[in-house]
Amino acid sequence: VQSQRGEDNGQTMVFGAPGAPALFDPFYASDGETFRVTRQMMEGLVGFESGGVEVEPELATDWNSSDDGTKWTFQLREGVKFHDGTDFNAEAVCANFERWYNQTGTGQSSALSYYWIETFGGFAGDDEPSLFSSCEAPDPTTAVINLTRATSKFPAALGLDSFSMQSPTAMKKYEADKVEAKGSGFEYSEYARKHPTGTGPFEFDSYDQNNQSVELRRNDDYWGDKAKLDRLIFKVISDESVRKQELLSGGIDGYDFPNPADLDSLRQQDFNVQVREPFNVLYLGMSQKKNPALRKLKVRKALAYAVNRENLVNANLPDGAKVANLFYPSSVDGYADDVAKYSYDPEKAKRLLNEAGHSDLTIEFWWPTQVTRPYMPDPRGIFNSLAGDMRKAGINVKPVSKPWNGGYISDVNKGDAEVFLLGWTGDYNSPDNFIGTFFGSTENQFYTKPAPWGEKLANRLDAADKEPDPTKRERMYTEINRDLKSKYLPAVPLSHSPPAIVTAPHVKGLVTSPLTAEEFASVSIEK
Amino acid sequence: MTDSSRTITGAETSPVGTDPADTLVEIDDLRVHFPIKRGIVLDRTVGHVYAVDGVSLRVGRGETYGLVGESGCGKSTLGKAVLRLERPTGGSIRFDGTDMARMSGEPLRRMRRRMQMVFQDTLSSLDPRQSVESLLVEGMRAHGLDRDGKSTERELRELLSSVGLPASALRKYPHEFSGGQRQRIGIARALAVRPDLVVADEPVSALDVSVQAQVLNLLEDLQEEFGLTYLVIAHDLAVVRHVARRIGVMYLGGLVEESDSDVLYEQPLHPYTRALLSAVPVPEPEVEDQRERILLSGDLPSPAAPPTGCRFHTRCPWRQPTRCDSERPELRDVGGGHRVACHYAEEIRDGIITPNSVEGNSSAGVS
Amino acid sequence: MALLEVRDLSVRFVRKSEPTVSAVDGVSFDVHPGSTVGLVGESGCGKSVTSLAIMGLLPGRGTEVTGSVNLEGSELLRLSRREFDRRRGKDLGMVFQDPLTSLNPVVPIGLQISEVIERHRGLSRRDASREAAKLLERVGIPDPDRRLKEYSHQLSGGMRQRALIAMALACEPRLLIADEPTTALDVTIQAQILTLLKELVAETGTALIMITHDLGVVAGMCDEVNVLYAGRIVERAQRHELFSQPRHPYTAGLMASVPRLDSPRGQRLAPIEGSVADNIPWEGGCAFSPRCGNALAVCRERAPELETVEQGRLLRCHNPIGAAEMERAHD
Amino acid sequence: MLGTQRKERIDGLAESGGDTTAGVSLAASAWRRLRRSPTFLVGAGIICAFVLLALVSPLLAQHDPALRLLEEQVSRADNEIPAPQPGFPLGGDQYGRPLLSRVLLGSQQTLLVALLATVIGLGGGLTLGILAGAFGGWVDTLVMRVVDVMLSVPSLLLAVSIGALFQQQSQFTVIIAVATVQIPIFGRLLRGTMLAQRASDHVLAARALGVRQRSIVFRHMLPNALGPVIVQATLMLAVAIIDAAALSFLGLGAADTSTPEWGQMLGSAQNFFDTHPHLAFWPAGCIIVVALGFTLVGESMRDALDPKKRR
Amino acid sequence: MLRYTVRRLGQLLIVTVVLSVLLFGWLRALPGGPVSALLGERATEESRARLVQQLGLDQPLYVQYWKFVQRAITGDFGVSTGVQPGTPAMEVFLQRMPATLELSVLALLLAVAVGIPLGYFAARRQGGWLDNLSITWSLIGVAVPVFFLAFLLKYVFAIEFGVLPASGRQAAGIDATHATGFFVLDGVLTTEWDAAWNALIHLLLPAIALSTIPFAVIFRLTRASVLDVVEEDYVRTARSKGLGAMVVRGRHILRNAMLPVVTTIGLQTGALLSGAVLTEQVFNIPGIGQALSLGFQRQDYAVLQVVILATAMVYVLVNLLVDLAYAAIDPRLRTR
Ligand SMILES: Nc1ncnc2c1ncn2[C@@H]1O[C@H](COP(=O)(O)OP(=O)(O)OP(=O)(O)O)[C@@H](O)[C@H]1O
Ligand SMILES: Nc1ncnc2c1ncn2[C@@H]1O[C@H](COP(=O)(O)OP(=O)(O)OP(=O)(O)O)[C@@H](O)[C@H]1O
Ligand SMILES: [Mg+2]
Ligand SMILES: [Mg+2]
Ligand code: NI
């Protein structure tokens, strides 16, 4: 750092991030703040198109799968080197896969290998069979991945940041797999803290914990278009209004997740506010565990009619938010437009409740405090709005609020919350990533176990996931979507809110991603 | 703890005129030691303040006993111990034949009716938030003496008039009175429960000279009227001599001399008493001009670390090389109920031993 | 010629929202070199205020001082603050009543003494400190070098008072004022201090104003005694005359109410009735009249003047004790 | 015996004693000085005004503060918050609730929170203080160690820690959190004054009279020890209001905001500070003025009760 | 003196032990917990149970506590899960402490540098305009919630006028070397003057906001204490000796008047630490105050444990130091 002092530093961009990265080894990570940094330094076999969700080649130039969908062959890009100077080749690919598959002990914790477990299931030596079977490197530019069964997740899942390719040499040198549970958290390896090594356009420079900023520098040996910035700094600013003030006062060049209330004034001051395509969903969850009334479809429908989603989107959600008809946005496969819509109708809600014999329905309505999420920028406002609607439909609402991490998440996940607010941000383009996680199990937040269709729905989702034929699969998902809205209605999708990103006028070339997976290689500063 | 002083049995030291049957208070080898505490979690005792250390005396019924001594020598502590306001560390206190030292709880509380205290600080000894009436009634109520309102009322009036206050004082608060009047209220409060014994701890030293005399006279009058027994504590020898028939002189937790007040003035035996008597200024220029002053060197040693042997030997102009610093003299009767705690009392009296200059202090000795 | 001439000294405390207090009211007296003048009286009669007025130490605001205080020909009341600072400690010294509170608890005794020497005698810190040790020795504090470094709380009451005396005498002032120097001390210690004061005054020829409420102290120390009541001098006489025949009823009352060591027991005290609180202001007649056994009707109407009644005796009374016999004697 | 004549004289003196004696009771003279102190008058004026406001606010407020009457005018997307308009002199808050009614009715909750917190804190402190001060010995040691540990955690930390313990955040949790901070303070204070009382002559006198322990504690010690405690309580009311606001600011305030409270209004207005500062200014202004009022009264009472300041 | 120090250190130890037990129990009583924090909203019951077992959170409390103590003695307080996930909690604390210290020290310096002289002069001219003005100022200062004042300052100076930075400890673009973690000091040590200056101006607003309450307390105490001391007998004695005004003021008035002020400065550490929680939040300063509020939001046991324990220890220790300092300037205590 010292060496550069006093010289013209060239182009530097400072970006305000809402949280600190936990580590720099994406495999053990599952949070956006970590990925935001590692994404600039590392690449996967496949990537997502700039500004969209479709899969496109990255470190693999081409791929194909066997007919049964279990054998995937990847053609690798040539002449790619890791930041430490070692070659990227098929052996490196297999070394990465084998590292993931052979995690032991602490490494198998779902708090660490979350995406592996979500995508591939188990590890070597587990009773539960893993989706991954083996990796072969017939020649340096060909890698073959063998799976135990077909899955809808492939190859898109390989675009997840967790599955970025990292230098086997560096990982070995700095003991990347050495994670330990200490007290109530994990202590990461030296690799993960100080020496992340990938192939991306930026390489790791330093993490100044005193000042809470991560500094990356340009990788001058990058295989593709070199980054335009010399340095990219992520500065952690947890408070959204502080992020805004820093931008206004010139302390940073851009930041993520602005307060929706600020967008307007930012625009007026010539800041570049980019609203991403929404890739998330906010829903009104219902658990069939505690309150028997909620096991009745009519009651659930009544709730769907009772809430005024148009008004919700207007008054409480940011610019560009949409009413949700399904549990995922239209850019995801299997989207169906022709589903039951449940437009706002309190009278009908009352009628339905009457018919169900619950004209004086009382529900516990749970909402979280001490949190904002991209799909839920103001939980209190959203709760207020919905609770008001329900009361208008004659429903007795008993509000229950808990801190997000102080009991809300854990209780909701146990199925203890009768009616609750929650949502999901998608990882990649796959219906399974949304409704598969929601309803693939019958004993989760929705607790569909008592429902006659609970098990069936889970099975249908599983079957769709395993279907190797993309067209057929898409049809199956469409069907499920229709039934979800009309026959099952385990929850009421409310809205899709687009998270925005703001940059100063002199920042050019930032392409937003619905997955909030922006890459800064294309960005330049033009003052 | 000290072990040098042995109990002096009543028979041989019984003062004249107070045969055992007429003794109201009988104190034997009384000790009150205050622990000095220090500690990290729970306080440990690291030493003691020997506030009262082996005092024996008796006060006859209807008598006035005066106690003098320098500041910090344990006079107040002794007074409080007699009333059992301080728990004695050792020794016995017999009040009218009952041993008070081990008494506690309800019996002690009931016993308290018979002995009362008058304090030095007239303002702080009266609860500023209570009217004079409630101050006076409180004690009566605590001992069930206020049977019906009318008679209580009458009693209060009589009480006030006997201490020289108007009945209208009842509804007033302590701060509305002058120092002398407050002391009268303090005395009335003590008398309200019709005690036998009144311990007066420096009852006049906070008052102006002119008012002092009023209160001293009042105390005398009340003794006559109610047949009270007084234990009067003061640092002013003239005051004590004026009111008390018997006087005890205290030095550093112990009694050094006790005798009839006239005898004490005429023939003090203990060196400390002599020094004390010679130091008290007399408002008479002729006397002052001719007086021989015995000037003591230094100050009262700390009661937490009293000197060995005779407590007074560090300041005594008559100190002898033997015995004084090793053996604690007992209080012994030198005739006629005159008791003194000095090994060489007779020799000093007879002029066999003369004062020597104590080193380290230029102004010591006789001047 | 007198060393100090106090003429018509009056001090009034003027407070917003509170009635004005006339603490000292037309006090005049002289102090001759080498003599000791006593001021006696009950609490609140204005003794301390008089001494503070002479020293120029009364609080500036809300205080009205009138009259004149003349020390060796220079008018003290008209001195500027800085000029006064140069005189105090050098020409005038003062010993206060409570030795504990009168010493600075956080400054070593030695420095508190040597700072006066430094200031007025222009010595260096080291020389001043050597002088201070000598002074301590002289007031009878053993091991002065060690004591110099100690703080007031480490000294006993008697030693503190000695240290204060050393301070006041450091520059050998012409006049020393001692305001109840022994009231806070035990009798045995009091005797030490009084003896010391007497010795020092005799040695240095310093004039002394002795303030006390204790008649016994006055009897042994003073050449001339002023008795104060409610801010005014009510009687002045040489001590032998005063004690052998007090003329003012107040003086007589004071003497009769003090229990005396040498009086036979059983003799009843004759107190002055009432208390200082019964004062009436002098404008309303004699301030002592409500407590006075000799009071006449005129006492209530007109305040008496201070008059010379015989050689060396001044009296402020319409009906002094012994007036009748005197008149008879005259006839 | 005293002669009757002299008695009468003294009677006369006692009669006149009331107005001639220098000593006037502490409380009475304190009150006399208070009445003249501008600090006190301003502070008391403020407090009276706000207490009055709290009492009549239900009459003054034209709307139910919980209702989102102006919800249609709220737009998150365009950052619109209802502007002042007929019937709504201050406009609405970020949820479209009538701001004026909320500010008015907020006085009730705010004063209530502060009062309850202080009363609970005082109650706890009194209990500890009485235990320690009246009994002394090991009870004292034990109680004081507990108090020491509580005092060794900086106050806001303690409040936050206590507030975080509750699953559901409500006005109640705020009260408890704020009260907990006050307990050791009151406890220590009261213990100190009680110990001083215990050693005082008038308590000794009562003991010598044979008055029962309970009556000594409650009739003699406590009333005389309360002066500084009352002053402290007044100051604590101000602290409680500010602490409650700080808790709201840190996200530990009441979750349900339908009943307005200034601290919580201020806390939830922080996100709008840049664009709609009036949302913060109203509650903040009220908090500052009320806190100032209590501080002024407390300070002037402390000055008035300070024996050094008499004369 | 030594005995006293040892005694006080013993008390510190006891406070620490008791506090650690309380903290441990208390943190476990908190709803939610680190498991929720680690797994986030995507947790399933099963993964939760597994993690609980992995982290040993299913063992009896006393076993957990014993393990905690064993590790804590070696300085290992576990790893942060929410504030700076993955970093050992002790490290988090050590990295953030300098920021808070820097801020608190500057705030205290401001409070002392303004409060004491102002207090002295206000007392000497009691009732004058300076006196009334500063009393009013100090009273209002106490009534304004710290965070609101911080907001106001930021709004006016950083946003409206843009003369001072709005947040953080140092501009990210400045390439500064950080050796001690005290940025101003770092800048001075490495002679990176621009970095030092930058860090200093970042500190200014938060320090001003933070200093209001200590200022008010120190000012008023100084004033009251000077008023008291001026009436003391020993000041009269000093005057009676004819000493110069400077000596009377310095040696006799101020030296005594400062005694209670010194104690208060120690007590103000508590107020400073409380205030830092709020100020750091407003100004986004990565100090322990922020660590605390984030720790609560994100249920970071490890960090909360270290920070609260360490804060309490610092507080007790500072008060011990102040008491020792007090004893050093007050000879009455020194010899005890
Ligand atoms: N409660 C107590 N705890 C510890 N020490 C005490 C206590 N009460 C008195 N002392 C000590 O005991 C010694 C004797 O005290 P006491 O009050 O009896 O003296 P005194 O003769 O009445 O003095 P004075 O004339 O000053 O009233 C003193 O050294 C005092 O400090
Ligand atoms: N600074 C002051 N402001 C107002 N009144 C004062 C002040 N100082 C003294 N007084 C009043 O002046 C009168 C005389 O007080 P002074 O101190 O001279 O009495 P004293 O004779 O020295 O009494 P003591 O024997 O108690 O010392 C008293 O009534 C006192 O209340
Ligand atoms: Mg005593
Ligand atoms: Mg005086
Ligand atoms: Ni008599």
Tab-separated table of C-alpha atoms in Angstrom, chain D residues 43-138:
chain	number	residue	atom	x	y	z
D	43	GLY	CA	-38.729	24.398	34.146
D	44	ALA	CA	-41.914	24.071	36.140
D	45	GLY	CA	-43.747	26.082	33.507
D	46	ILE	CA	-42.597	23.720	30.806
D	47	ILE	CA	-43.542	20.654	32.784
D	48	CYS	CA	-46.948	22.014	33.704
D	49	ALA	CA	-47.612	22.931	30.103
D	50	PHE	CA	-46.741	19.490	28.874
D	51	VAL	CA	-48.604	17.663	31.591
D	52	LEU	CA	-51.601	19.784	30.749
D	53	LEU	CA	-51.074	18.990	27.106
D	54	ALA	CA	-50.958	15.300	27.868
D	55	LEU	CA	-54.197	15.567	29.809
D	56	VAL	CA	-56.155	17.478	27.218
D	57	SER	CA	-54.503	16.030	24.132
D	58	PRO	CA	-57.357	13.573	23.495
D	59	LEU	CA	-59.594	16.618	23.153
D	60	LEU	CA	-57.164	18.532	20.997
D	61	ALA	CA	-56.294	15.740	18.634
D	62	GLN	CA	-58.833	15.652	15.851
D	63	HIS	CA	-57.919	12.268	14.503
D	64	ASP	CA	-57.121	8.810	15.702
D	65	PRO	CA	-53.336	8.717	15.583
D	66	ALA	CA	-53.336	5.064	14.596
D	67	LEU	CA	-55.364	5.527	11.446
D	68	ARG	CA	-53.641	5.892	8.119
D	69	LEU	CA	-56.010	8.582	7.012
D	70	LEU	CA	-53.754	9.947	4.334
D	71	GLU	CA	-52.393	6.669	3.101
D	72	GLU	CA	-53.273	7.436	-0.502
D	73	GLN	CA	-50.945	10.390	-0.429
D	74	VAL	CA	-48.003	8.282	0.702
D	75	SER	CA	-45.744	7.011	-1.945
D	76	ARG	CA	-42.646	5.139	-1.148
D	77	ALA	CA	-41.592	5.185	-4.752
D	78	ASP	CA	-41.828	8.939	-5.169
D	79	ASN	CA	-40.842	9.685	-1.606
D	80	GLU	CA	-44.080	11.476	-0.949
D	81	ILE	CA	-45.384	12.122	2.516
D	82	PRO	CA	-48.697	13.937	3.003
D	83	ALA	CA	-48.157	17.673	3.150
D	84	PRO	CA	-50.003	19.983	5.539
D	85	GLN	CA	-53.577	20.377	4.389
D	86	PRO	CA	-56.934	21.417	5.750
D	87	GLY	CA	-57.710	19.283	8.767
D	88	PHE	CA	-54.119	18.135	8.981
D	89	PRO	CA	-52.035	21.171	9.904
D	90	LEU	CA	-48.794	19.209	10.005
D	91	GLY	CA	-49.643	16.730	7.297
D	92	GLY	CA	-49.074	13.043	7.793
D	93	ASP	CA	-46.208	10.805	8.764
D	94	GLN	CA	-44.538	8.263	6.533
D	95	TYR	CA	-47.531	5.943	6.868
D	96	GLY	CA	-50.086	8.617	6.263
D	97	ARG	CA	-51.087	8.983	9.888
D	98	PRO	CA	-52.008	12.478	11.072
D	99	LEU	CA	-48.796	14.027	12.390
D	100	LEU	CA	-50.330	16.701	14.579
D	101	SER	CA	-52.526	14.237	16.412
D	102	ARG	CA	-49.550	11.984	16.857
D	103	VAL	CA	-47.367	14.734	18.252
D	104	LEU	CA	-50.147	15.818	20.590
D	105	LEU	CA	-51.021	12.377	21.844
D	106	GLY	CA	-47.371	11.428	21.925
D	107	SER	CA	-47.069	13.565	25.024
D	108	GLN	CA	-49.153	11.053	26.966
D	109	GLN	CA	-47.074	8.044	26.126
D	110	THR	CA	-43.769	9.834	26.460
D	111	LEU	CA	-44.557	11.212	29.862
D	112	LEU	CA	-46.019	7.903	30.891
D	113	VAL	CA	-42.977	5.951	29.777
D	114	ALA	CA	-40.657	8.335	31.568
D	115	LEU	CA	-42.800	8.368	34.670
D	116	LEU	CA	-43.287	4.625	34.862
D	117	ALA	CA	-39.648	3.933	34.144
D	118	THR	CA	-38.597	6.335	36.841
D	119	VAL	CA	-41.158	5.032	39.289
D	120	ILE	CA	-40.056	1.464	38.710
D	121	GLY	CA	-36.413	2.470	38.861
D	122	LEU	CA	-37.117	4.404	42.008
D	123	GLY	CA	-39.031	1.490	43.486
D	124	GLY	CA	-36.218	-0.919	42.767
D	125	GLY	CA	-33.633	1.537	43.950
D	126	LEU	CA	-35.608	2.252	47.102
D	127	THR	CA	-35.865	-1.408	47.905
D	128	LEU	CA	-32.155	-1.971	47.404
D	129	GLY	CA	-31.239	1.234	49.148
D	130	ILE	CA	-33.449	0.560	52.131
D	131	LEU	CA	-32.157	-2.976	52.428
D	132	ALA	CA	-28.569	-1.831	52.283
D	133	GLY	CA	-28.939	1.376	54.212
D	134	ALA	CA	-31.232	0.185	56.951
D	135	PHE	CA	-29.565	-3.107	57.741
D	136	GLY	CA	-25.950	-2.568	56.822
D	137	GLY	CA	-23.622	-5.495	57.342
D	138	TRP	CA	-23.600	-8.311	54.841
